[in-house]
mmCIF file of N, CA and C in Angstrom:
data_model
loop_
_atom_site.group_PDB
_atom_site.id
_atom_site.type_symbol
_atom_site.label_atom_id
_atom_site.label_comp_id
_atom_site.label_asym_id
_atom_site.label_seq_id
_atom_site.Cartn_x
_atom_site.Cartn_y
_atom_site.Cartn_z
ATOM 1 N N MET A 1 48.008 18.613 -39.042
ATOM 2 C CA MET A 1 47.531 18.923 -40.388
ATOM 3 C C MET A 1 47.849 20.379 -40.708
ATOM 4 N N ASP A 2 48.358 20.614 -41.914
ATOM 5 C CA ASP A 2 48.670 21.994 -42.267
ATOM 6 C C ASP A 2 47.413 22.718 -42.726
ATOM 7 N N ASP A 3 47.578 23.999 -43.016
ATOM 8 C CA ASP A 3 46.423 24.819 -43.359
ATOM 9 C C ASP A 3 46.000 24.704 -44.812
ATOM 10 N N LYS A 4 46.766 23.989 -45.619
ATOM 11 C CA LYS A 4 46.394 23.838 -47.020
ATOM 12 C C LYS A 4 45.223 22.874 -47.126
ATOM 13 N N MET A 5 44.449 23.032 -48.176
ATOM 14 C CA MET A 5 43.279 22.199 -48.396
ATOM 15 C C MET A 5 43.688 20.739 -48.543
ATOM 16 N N ASP A 6 43.109 19.874 -47.747
ATOM 17 C CA ASP A 6 43.368 18.441 -47.822
ATOM 18 C C ASP A 6 42.674 17.900 -49.069
ATOM 19 N N ARG A 7 43.428 17.312 -49.979
ATOM 20 C CA ARG A 7 42.852 16.837 -51.236
ATOM 21 C C ARG A 7 42.907 15.311 -51.351
ATOM 22 N N THR A 8 42.960 14.633 -50.243
ATOM 23 C CA THR A 8 42.965 13.176 -50.281
ATOM 24 C C THR A 8 41.579 12.683 -50.656
ATOM 25 N N PRO A 9 41.483 11.469 -51.216
ATOM 26 C CA PRO A 9 40.165 10.947 -51.591
ATOM 27 C C PRO A 9 39.163 10.953 -50.438
ATOM 28 N N ALA A 10 39.624 10.739 -49.221
ATOM 29 C CA ALA A 10 38.716 10.733 -48.075
ATOM 30 C C ALA A 10 38.082 12.100 -47.842
ATOM 31 N N SER A 11 38.768 13.168 -48.252
ATOM 32 C CA SER A 11 38.227 14.509 -48.023
ATOM 33 C C SER A 11 37.334 14.971 -49.169
ATOM 34 N N MET A 12 37.385 14.304 -50.286
ATOM 35 C CA MET A 12 36.591 14.713 -51.442
ATOM 36 C C MET A 12 35.099 14.586 -51.116
ATOM 37 N N GLY A 13 34.362 15.614 -51.415
ATOM 38 C CA GLY A 13 32.920 15.610 -51.193
ATOM 39 C C GLY A 13 32.509 15.838 -49.748
ATOM 40 N N ARG A 14 33.445 16.204 -48.898
ATOM 41 C CA ARG A 14 33.074 16.344 -47.491
ATOM 42 C C ARG A 14 32.142 17.523 -47.235
ATOM 43 N N PHE A 15 31.995 18.402 -48.199
ATOM 44 C CA PHE A 15 31.065 19.514 -48.049
ATOM 45 C C PHE A 15 29.820 19.351 -48.929
ATOM 46 N N SER A 16 29.549 18.135 -49.357
ATOM 47 C CA SER A 16 28.355 17.902 -50.173
ATOM 48 C C SER A 16 27.117 17.678 -49.308
ATOM 49 N N TYR A 17 27.304 17.404 -48.036
ATOM 50 C CA TYR A 17 26.227 17.295 -47.052
ATOM 51 C C TYR A 17 25.099 16.367 -47.490
ATOM 52 N N GLU A 18 25.453 15.119 -47.673
ATOM 53 C CA GLU A 18 24.472 14.115 -48.086
ATOM 54 C C GLU A 18 23.346 13.953 -47.068
ATOM 55 N N GLY A 19 23.594 14.286 -45.807
ATOM 56 C CA GLY A 19 22.583 14.131 -44.767
ATOM 57 C C GLY A 19 21.482 15.173 -44.802
ATOM 58 N N LEU A 20 21.618 16.176 -45.658
ATOM 59 C CA LEU A 20 20.586 17.206 -45.752
ATOM 60 C C LEU A 20 19.512 16.760 -46.731
ATOM 61 N N ASP A 21 18.313 16.625 -46.232
ATOM 62 C CA ASP A 21 17.173 16.185 -47.029
ATOM 63 C C ASP A 21 16.581 17.397 -47.743
ATOM 64 N N ARG A 22 16.533 17.358 -49.063
ATOM 65 C CA ARG A 22 16.024 18.498 -49.843
ATOM 66 C C ARG A 22 14.584 18.851 -49.489
ATOM 67 N N VAL A 23 13.793 17.847 -49.143
ATOM 68 C CA VAL A 23 12.399 18.115 -48.789
ATOM 69 C C VAL A 23 12.334 19.004 -47.553
ATOM 70 N N MET A 24 13.193 18.748 -46.584
ATOM 71 C CA MET A 24 13.173 19.516 -45.341
ATOM 72 C C MET A 24 13.983 20.803 -45.428
ATOM 73 N N HIS A 25 14.966 20.849 -46.298
ATOM 74 C CA HIS A 25 15.919 21.954 -46.298
ATOM 75 C C HIS A 25 15.380 23.238 -46.928
ATOM 76 N N GLU A 26 14.301 23.168 -47.657
ATOM 77 C CA GLU A 26 13.703 24.361 -48.255
ATOM 78 C C GLU A 26 13.202 25.264 -47.126
ATOM 79 N N LYS A 27 13.432 26.559 -47.234
ATOM 80 C CA LYS A 27 13.172 27.517 -46.154
ATOM 81 C C LYS A 27 11.753 27.430 -45.581
ATOM 82 N N ALA A 28 10.743 27.477 -46.419
ATOM 83 C CA ALA A 28 9.361 27.453 -45.927
ATOM 84 C C ALA A 28 9.051 26.127 -45.238
ATOM 85 N N ARG A 29 9.515 25.024 -45.821
ATOM 86 C CA ARG A 29 9.249 23.715 -45.217
ATOM 87 C C ARG A 29 9.999 23.550 -43.900
ATOM 88 N N LEU A 30 11.188 24.114 -43.814
ATOM 89 C CA LEU A 30 11.927 24.083 -42.551
ATOM 90 C C LEU A 30 11.149 24.848 -41.474
ATOM 91 N N GLY A 31 10.555 25.968 -41.851
ATOM 92 C CA GLY A 31 9.723 26.732 -40.917
ATOM 93 C C GLY A 31 8.487 25.962 -40.485
ATOM 94 N N ILE A 32 7.837 25.299 -41.427
ATOM 95 C CA ILE A 32 6.649 24.498 -41.115
ATOM 96 C C ILE A 32 7.020 23.373 -40.157
ATOM 97 N N LEU A 33 8.073 22.642 -40.486
ATOM 98 C CA LEU A 33 8.494 21.522 -39.645
ATOM 99 C C LEU A 33 8.905 21.993 -38.257
ATOM 100 N N SER A 34 9.601 23.110 -38.179
ATOM 101 C CA SER A 34 10.007 23.650 -36.877
ATOM 102 C C SER A 34 8.787 24.043 -36.049
ATOM 103 N N SER A 35 7.822 24.669 -36.685
ATOM 104 C CA SER A 35 6.592 25.062 -35.990
ATOM 105 C C SER A 35 5.855 23.845 -35.450
ATOM 106 N N LEU A 36 5.770 22.815 -36.267
ATOM 107 C CA LEU A 36 5.077 21.600 -35.842
ATOM 108 C C LEU A 36 5.869 20.835 -34.787
ATOM 109 N N ALA A 37 7.187 20.929 -34.838
ATOM 110 C CA ALA A 37 8.022 20.228 -33.858
ATOM 111 C C ALA A 37 7.820 20.793 -32.453
ATOM 112 N N VAL A 38 7.644 22.099 -32.345
ATOM 113 C CA VAL A 38 7.475 22.703 -31.022
ATOM 114 C C VAL A 38 6.020 22.727 -30.567
ATOM 115 N N ASN A 39 5.107 22.409 -31.452
ATOM 116 C CA ASN A 39 3.683 22.314 -31.119
ATOM 117 C C ASN A 39 3.245 20.872 -31.349
ATOM 118 N N GLU A 40 3.613 20.001 -30.414
ATOM 119 C CA GLU A 40 3.425 18.566 -30.591
ATOM 120 C C GLU A 40 1.977 18.162 -30.827
ATOM 121 N N GLY A 41 1.040 18.910 -30.269
ATOM 122 C CA GLY A 41 -0.368 18.590 -30.463
ATOM 123 C C GLY A 41 -0.872 18.941 -31.847
ATOM 124 N N GLY A 42 -0.077 19.673 -32.602
ATOM 125 C CA GLY A 42 -0.457 20.071 -33.943
ATOM 126 C C GLY A 42 -0.879 21.525 -34.008
ATOM 127 N N LEU A 43 -1.068 21.986 -35.216
ATOM 128 C CA LEU A 43 -1.483 23.366 -35.460
ATOM 129 C C LEU A 43 -2.562 23.405 -36.530
ATOM 130 N N LEU A 44 -3.488 24.329 -36.359
ATOM 131 C CA LEU A 44 -4.485 24.566 -37.394
ATOM 132 C C LEU A 44 -3.816 25.242 -38.586
ATOM 133 N N PHE A 45 -4.381 25.034 -39.763
ATOM 134 C CA PHE A 45 -3.840 25.592 -40.995
ATOM 135 C C PHE A 45 -3.585 27.092 -40.853
ATOM 136 N N ASN A 46 -4.584 27.840 -40.365
ATOM 137 C CA ASN A 46 -4.437 29.298 -40.268
ATOM 138 C C ASN A 46 -3.355 29.709 -39.273
ATOM 139 N N ASP A 47 -3.208 28.964 -38.196
ATOM 140 C CA ASP A 47 -2.148 29.267 -37.232
ATOM 141 C C ASP A 47 -0.777 29.019 -37.857
ATOM 142 N N LEU A 48 -0.666 27.927 -38.575
ATOM 143 C CA LEU A 48 0.582 27.588 -39.257
ATOM 144 C C LEU A 48 0.912 28.637 -40.323
ATOM 145 N N LYS A 49 -0.112 29.079 -41.019
ATOM 146 C CA LYS A 49 0.059 30.116 -42.045
ATOM 147 C C LYS A 49 0.618 31.399 -41.431
ATOM 148 N N GLN A 50 0.079 31.795 -40.278
ATOM 149 C CA GLN A 50 0.560 33.004 -39.600
ATOM 150 C C GLN A 50 1.978 32.829 -39.082
ATOM 151 N N LEU A 51 2.243 31.707 -38.435
ATOM 152 C CA LEU A 51 3.567 31.463 -37.859
ATOM 153 C C LEU A 51 4.667 31.477 -38.915
ATOM 154 N N CYS A 52 4.342 30.973 -40.098
ATOM 155 C CA CYS A 52 5.351 30.840 -41.156
ATOM 156 C C CYS A 52 5.296 31.956 -42.189
ATOM 157 N N SER A 53 4.357 32.883 -42.033
ATOM 158 C CA SER A 53 4.192 34.006 -42.973
ATOM 159 C C SER A 53 4.071 33.523 -44.415
ATOM 160 N N LEU A 54 3.142 32.589 -44.623
ATOM 161 C CA LEU A 54 2.911 32.041 -45.959
ATOM 162 C C LEU A 54 1.485 32.320 -46.399
ATOM 163 N N THR A 55 1.275 32.350 -47.701
ATOM 164 C CA THR A 55 -0.077 32.480 -48.235
ATOM 165 C C THR A 55 -0.762 31.120 -48.162
ATOM 166 N N ASP A 56 -2.075 31.109 -48.338
ATOM 167 C CA ASP A 56 -2.822 29.846 -48.333
ATOM 168 C C ASP A 56 -2.255 28.867 -49.356
ATOM 169 N N GLY A 57 -2.076 29.351 -50.583
ATOM 170 C CA GLY A 57 -1.599 28.481 -51.657
ATOM 171 C C GLY A 57 -0.195 27.964 -51.423
ATOM 172 N N ASN A 58 0.678 28.843 -50.941
ATOM 173 C CA ASN A 58 2.052 28.456 -50.657
ATOM 174 C C ASN A 58 2.105 27.402 -49.559
ATOM 175 N N LEU A 59 1.407 27.665 -48.459
ATOM 176 C CA LEU A 59 1.394 26.725 -47.344
ATOM 177 C C LEU A 59 0.813 25.392 -47.784
ATOM 178 N N ASN A 60 -0.279 25.435 -48.513
ATOM 179 C CA ASN A 60 -0.908 24.199 -48.971
ATOM 180 C C ASN A 60 0.055 23.367 -49.814
ATOM 181 N N ARG A 61 0.744 24.005 -50.732
ATOM 182 C CA ARG A 61 1.682 23.282 -51.602
ATOM 183 C C ARG A 61 2.803 22.635 -50.791
ATOM 184 N N HIS A 62 3.353 23.365 -49.836
ATOM 185 C CA HIS A 62 4.427 22.809 -49.011
ATOM 186 C C HIS A 62 3.911 21.670 -48.132
ATOM 187 N N LEU A 63 2.691 21.804 -47.623
ATOM 188 C CA LEU A 63 2.118 20.733 -46.804
ATOM 189 C C LEU A 63 1.875 19.474 -47.626
ATOM 190 N N VAL A 64 1.504 19.633 -48.883
ATOM 191 C CA VAL A 64 1.335 18.473 -49.768
ATOM 192 C C VAL A 64 2.668 17.746 -49.927
ATOM 193 N N VAL A 65 3.734 18.490 -50.175
ATOM 194 C CA VAL A 65 5.069 17.892 -50.333
ATOM 195 C C VAL A 65 5.472 17.159 -49.054
ATOM 196 N N LEU A 66 5.268 17.803 -47.914
ATOM 197 C CA LEU A 66 5.640 17.197 -46.634
ATOM 198 C C LEU A 66 4.790 15.971 -46.319
ATOM 199 N N SER A 67 3.516 16.024 -46.674
ATOM 200 C CA SER A 67 2.630 14.874 -46.461
ATOM 201 C C SER A 67 3.027 13.707 -47.349
ATOM 202 N N GLU A 68 3.315 13.996 -48.611
ATOM 203 C CA GLU A 68 3.730 12.938 -49.540
ATOM 204 C C GLU A 68 5.039 12.288 -49.105
ATOM 205 N N ALA A 69 5.884 13.046 -48.423
ATOM 206 C CA ALA A 69 7.157 12.520 -47.924
ATOM 207 C C ALA A 69 6.980 11.765 -46.607
ATOM 208 N N GLY A 70 5.762 11.760 -46.076
ATOM 209 C CA GLY A 70 5.492 11.053 -44.832
ATOM 210 C C GLY A 70 5.929 11.794 -43.583
ATOM 211 N N LEU A 71 6.186 13.077 -43.713
ATOM 212 C CA LEU A 71 6.670 13.866 -42.576
ATOM 213 C C LEU A 71 5.543 14.483 -41.754
ATOM 214 N N VAL A 72 4.434 14.773 -42.412
ATOM 215 C CA VAL A 72 3.329 15.482 -41.778
ATOM 216 C C VAL A 72 2.048 14.694 -41.982
ATOM 217 N N GLU A 73 1.193 14.717 -40.971
ATOM 218 C CA GLU A 73 -0.132 14.110 -41.099
ATOM 219 C C GLU A 73 -1.181 15.166 -40.779
ATOM 220 N N SER A 74 -2.368 14.970 -41.310
ATOM 221 C CA SER A 74 -3.429 15.955 -41.105
ATOM 222 C C SER A 74 -4.744 15.253 -40.825
ATOM 223 N N TRP A 75 -5.650 15.987 -40.217
ATOM 224 C CA TRP A 75 -6.999 15.510 -40.033
ATOM 225 C C TRP A 75 -7.922 16.711 -40.010
ATOM 226 N N LYS A 76 -9.156 16.464 -40.394
ATOM 227 C CA LYS A 76 -10.138 17.543 -40.494
ATOM 228 C C LYS A 76 -11.172 17.386 -39.387
ATOM 229 N N ALA A 77 -11.669 18.521 -38.931
ATOM 230 C CA ALA A 77 -12.713 18.537 -37.909
ATOM 231 C C ALA A 77 -13.654 19.696 -38.202
ATOM 232 N N GLN A 78 -14.856 19.555 -37.768
ATOM 233 C CA GLN A 78 -15.851 20.608 -37.924
ATOM 234 C C GLN A 78 -15.907 21.375 -36.613
ATOM 235 N N GLN A 79 -15.721 22.664 -36.680
ATOM 236 C CA GLN A 79 -15.823 23.505 -35.493
ATOM 237 C C GLN A 79 -16.886 24.546 -35.799
ATOM 238 N N GLY A 80 -18.039 24.346 -35.207
ATOM 239 C CA GLY A 80 -19.166 25.195 -35.558
ATOM 240 C C GLY A 80 -19.588 24.857 -36.981
ATOM 241 N N SER A 81 -19.730 25.856 -37.806
ATOM 242 C CA SER A 81 -20.128 25.624 -39.195
ATOM 243 C C SER A 81 -18.934 25.574 -40.144
ATOM 244 N N ARG A 82 -17.724 25.709 -39.588
ATOM 245 C CA ARG A 82 -16.535 25.769 -40.447
ATOM 246 C C ARG A 82 -15.656 24.537 -40.273
ATOM 247 N N PRO A 83 -15.180 24.007 -41.390
ATOM 248 C CA PRO A 83 -14.224 22.900 -41.283
ATOM 249 C C PRO A 83 -12.828 23.447 -40.967
ATOM 250 N N HIS A 84 -12.085 22.711 -40.189
ATOM 251 C CA HIS A 84 -10.716 23.082 -39.843
ATOM 252 C C HIS A 84 -9.807 21.899 -40.109
ATOM 253 N N THR A 85 -8.595 22.196 -40.536
ATOM 254 C CA THR A 85 -7.606 21.148 -40.764
ATOM 255 C C THR A 85 -6.453 21.357 -39.800
ATOM 256 N N MET A 86 -6.118 20.281 -39.104
ATOM 257 C CA MET A 86 -5.023 20.288 -38.135
ATOM 258 C C MET A 86 -3.868 19.497 -38.729
ATOM 259 N N TYR A 87 -2.657 19.987 -38.503
ATOM 260 C CA TYR A 87 -1.448 19.319 -38.999
ATOM 261 C C TYR A 87 -0.513 19.057 -37.834
ATOM 262 N N ARG A 88 0.208 17.956 -37.927
ATOM 263 C CA ARG A 88 1.259 17.656 -36.955
ATOM 264 C C ARG A 88 2.306 16.783 -37.627
ATOM 265 N N LEU A 89 3.465 16.707 -36.995
ATOM 266 C CA LEU A 89 4.504 15.812 -37.504
ATOM 267 C C LEU A 89 4.050 14.381 -37.292
ATOM 268 N N SER A 90 4.260 13.547 -38.276
ATOM 269 C CA SER A 90 3.999 12.121 -38.092
ATOM 270 C C SER A 90 5.087 11.577 -37.167
ATOM 271 N N PRO A 91 4.874 10.425 -36.537
ATOM 272 C CA PRO A 91 5.934 9.863 -35.685
ATOM 273 C C PRO A 91 7.252 9.685 -36.453
ATOM 274 N N GLY A 92 7.175 9.165 -37.660
ATOM 275 C CA GLY A 92 8.379 9.022 -38.484
ATOM 276 C C GLY A 92 8.946 10.365 -38.898
ATOM 277 N N GLY A 93 8.062 11.328 -39.129
ATOM 278 C CA GLY A 93 8.492 12.676 -39.490
ATOM 279 C C GLY A 93 9.237 13.351 -38.359
ATOM 280 N N ARG A 94 8.764 13.138 -37.142
ATOM 281 C CA ARG A 94 9.442 13.718 -35.972
ATOM 282 C C ARG A 94 10.845 13.130 -35.846
ATOM 283 N N GLN A 95 10.958 11.827 -36.050
ATOM 284 C CA GLN A 95 12.268 11.178 -35.962
ATOM 285 C C GLN A 95 13.201 11.688 -37.062
ATOM 286 N N ARG A 96 12.694 11.749 -38.294
ATOM 287 C CA ARG A 96 13.519 12.237 -39.403
ATOM 288 C C ARG A 96 13.934 13.688 -39.204
ATOM 289 N N PHE A 97 13.016 14.512 -38.691
ATOM 290 C CA PHE A 97 13.335 15.920 -38.466
ATOM 291 C C PHE A 97 14.393 16.062 -37.369
ATOM 292 N N THR A 98 14.280 15.263 -36.317
ATOM 293 C CA THR A 98 15.277 15.283 -35.242
ATOM 294 C C THR A 98 16.649 14.893 -35.779
ATOM 295 N N GLU A 99 16.700 13.871 -36.627
ATOM 296 C CA GLU A 99 17.964 13.454 -37.239
ATOM 297 C C GLU A 99 18.515 14.560 -38.138
ATOM 298 N N TYR A 100 17.640 15.186 -38.887
ATOM 299 C CA TYR A 100 18.022 16.279 -39.780
ATOM 300 C C TYR A 100 18.622 17.444 -38.990
ATOM 301 N N ILE A 101 17.991 17.800 -37.876
ATOM 302 C CA ILE A 101 18.505 18.878 -37.028
ATOM 303 C C ILE A 101 19.886 18.502 -36.496
ATOM 304 N N GLY A 102 20.081 17.233 -36.160
ATOM 305 C CA GLY A 102 21.395 16.768 -35.710
ATOM 306 C C GLY A 102 22.457 16.960 -36.775
ATOM 307 N N VAL A 103 22.113 16.666 -38.022
ATOM 308 C CA VAL A 103 23.047 16.870 -39.133
ATOM 309 C C VAL A 103 23.381 18.353 -39.266
ATOM 310 N N LEU A 104 22.359 19.204 -39.213
ATOM 311 C CA LEU A 104 22.580 20.655 -39.301
ATOM 312 C C LEU A 104 23.469 21.153 -38.164
ATOM 313 N N GLU A 105 23.201 20.683 -36.959
ATOM 314 C CA GLU A 105 24.009 21.106 -35.812
ATOM 315 C C GLU A 105 25.466 20.703 -35.992
ATOM 316 N N GLY A 106 25.700 19.511 -36.524
ATOM 317 C CA GLY A 106 27.066 19.054 -36.772
ATOM 318 C C GLY A 106 27.776 19.915 -37.799
ATOM 319 N N ILE A 107 27.077 20.268 -38.856
ATOM 320 C CA ILE A 107 27.650 21.118 -39.902
ATOM 321 C C ILE A 107 28.011 22.486 -39.329
ATOM 322 N N VAL A 108 27.081 23.070 -38.588
ATOM 323 C CA VAL A 108 27.312 24.391 -38.007
ATOM 324 C C VAL A 108 28.461 24.347 -37.005
ATOM 325 N N ALA A 109 28.500 23.327 -36.164
ATOM 326 C CA ALA A 109 29.565 23.222 -35.156
ATOM 327 C C ALA A 109 30.940 23.122 -35.814
ATOM 328 N N LYS A 110 31.053 22.297 -36.853
ATOM 329 C CA LYS A 110 32.339 22.156 -37.545
ATOM 330 C C LYS A 110 32.745 23.464 -38.222
ATOM 331 N N ALA A 111 31.806 24.082 -38.899
ATOM 332 C CA ALA A 111 32.110 25.330 -39.604
ATOM 333 C C ALA A 111 32.473 26.436 -38.618
ATOM 334 N N GLN A 112 31.741 26.514 -37.527
ATOM 335 C CA GLN A 112 32.001 27.556 -36.537
ATOM 336 C C GLN A 112 33.360 27.350 -35.878
ATOM 337 N N SER A 113 33.671 26.123 -35.534
ATOM 338 C CA SER A 113 34.954 25.822 -34.909
ATOM 339 C C SER A 113 36.109 26.179 -35.832
ATOM 340 N N ARG A 114 35.983 25.786 -37.079
ATOM 341 C CA ARG A 114 37.038 26.051 -38.056
ATOM 342 C C ARG A 114 37.155 27.552 -38.343
ATOM 343 N N ALA A 115 36.022 28.229 -38.457
ATOM 344 C CA ALA A 115 36.040 29.671 -38.728
ATOM 345 C C ALA A 115 36.679 30.433 -37.575
ATOM 346 N N GLN A 116 36.387 30.040 -36.353
ATOM 347 C CA GLN A 116 36.963 30.719 -35.197
ATOM 348 C C GLN A 116 38.465 30.490 -35.113
ATOM 349 N N SER A 117 38.911 29.287 -35.427
ATOM 350 C CA SER A 117 40.351 29.027 -35.364
ATOM 351 C C SER A 117 41.083 29.764 -36.478
ATOM 352 N N LYS A 118 40.450 29.952 -37.611
ATOM 353 C CA LYS A 118 41.069 30.656 -38.738
ATOM 354 C C LYS A 118 41.187 32.150 -38.483
ATOM 355 N N THR A 119 40.308 32.714 -37.672
ATOM 356 C CA THR A 119 40.371 34.158 -37.453
ATOM 357 C C THR A 119 41.603 34.551 -36.656
ATOM 358 N N THR A 120 42.202 33.605 -35.960
ATOM 359 C CA THR A 120 43.399 33.926 -35.180
ATOM 360 C C THR A 120 44.675 33.806 -35.999
ATOM 361 N N GLN A 121 44.567 33.256 -37.193
ATOM 362 C CA GLN A 121 45.740 33.102 -38.058
ATOM 363 C C GLN A 121 45.724 34.188 -39.129
ATOM 364 N N GLN A 122 46.891 34.511 -39.627
ATOM 365 C CA GLN A 122 46.975 35.514 -40.686
ATOM 366 C C GLN A 122 47.157 34.817 -42.022
ATOM 367 N N ARG A 123 46.408 35.274 -43.027
ATOM 368 C CA ARG A 123 46.517 34.691 -44.366
ATOM 369 C C ARG A 123 47.922 34.835 -44.941
ATOM 370 N N SER A 124 48.586 35.908 -44.598
ATOM 371 C CA SER A 124 49.912 36.136 -45.175
ATOM 372 C C SER A 124 50.888 35.040 -44.779
ATOM 373 N N SER A 125 50.649 34.359 -43.665
ATOM 374 C CA SER A 125 51.540 33.278 -43.258
ATOM 375 C C SER A 125 51.404 32.073 -44.185
ATOM 376 N N GLU A 126 50.358 32.037 -44.994
ATOM 377 C CA GLU A 126 50.150 30.948 -45.944
ATOM 378 C C GLU A 126 50.665 31.326 -47.332
ATOM 379 N N GLY A 127 51.302 32.456 -47.445
ATOM 380 C CA GLY A 127 51.797 32.894 -48.740
ATOM 381 C C GLY A 127 50.812 33.763 -49.500
ATOM 382 N N TRP A 128 49.745 34.156 -48.870
ATOM 383 C CA TRP A 128 48.749 35.014 -49.501
ATOM 384 C C TRP A 128 48.926 36.426 -48.975
ATOM 385 N N SER A 129 48.605 37.369 -49.798
ATOM 386 C CA SER A 129 48.631 38.748 -49.322
ATOM 387 C C SER A 129 47.202 39.216 -49.125
ATOM 388 N N THR A 130 47.017 40.125 -48.210
ATOM 389 C CA THR A 130 45.683 40.660 -47.976
ATOM 390 C C THR A 130 45.429 41.797 -48.948
ATOM 391 N N THR A 131 44.184 41.981 -49.311
ATOM 392 C CA THR A 131 43.833 43.057 -50.240
ATOM 393 C C THR A 131 42.954 44.066 -49.579
#
């Protein structure tokens, strides 16, 4: 294959990344899901807030979105005189997040491989001049 952009129908849309779920791809939600993925037993709201550097309102809104998508589950408990809410990935959420990470890893691997191979070639050999 030459270095020119492949414009065949099979290549069209190859960078649209259909496997990226918008619910998970948002920065704060990705942080929440990652935190919950490595803490399988779950995390208290305040711990999650600290780990992700989010405000109460921000974290709550993102948790609502993740819960509505079936990715996160929660339960409440009384500890002393204060109620606490614990969050964890739902079983389906853990599976979806694992699949999502696989898609991300594939994208990064392809981009990194291609970027590294391109750094050894000179643009001028393609008829372009450097500026």
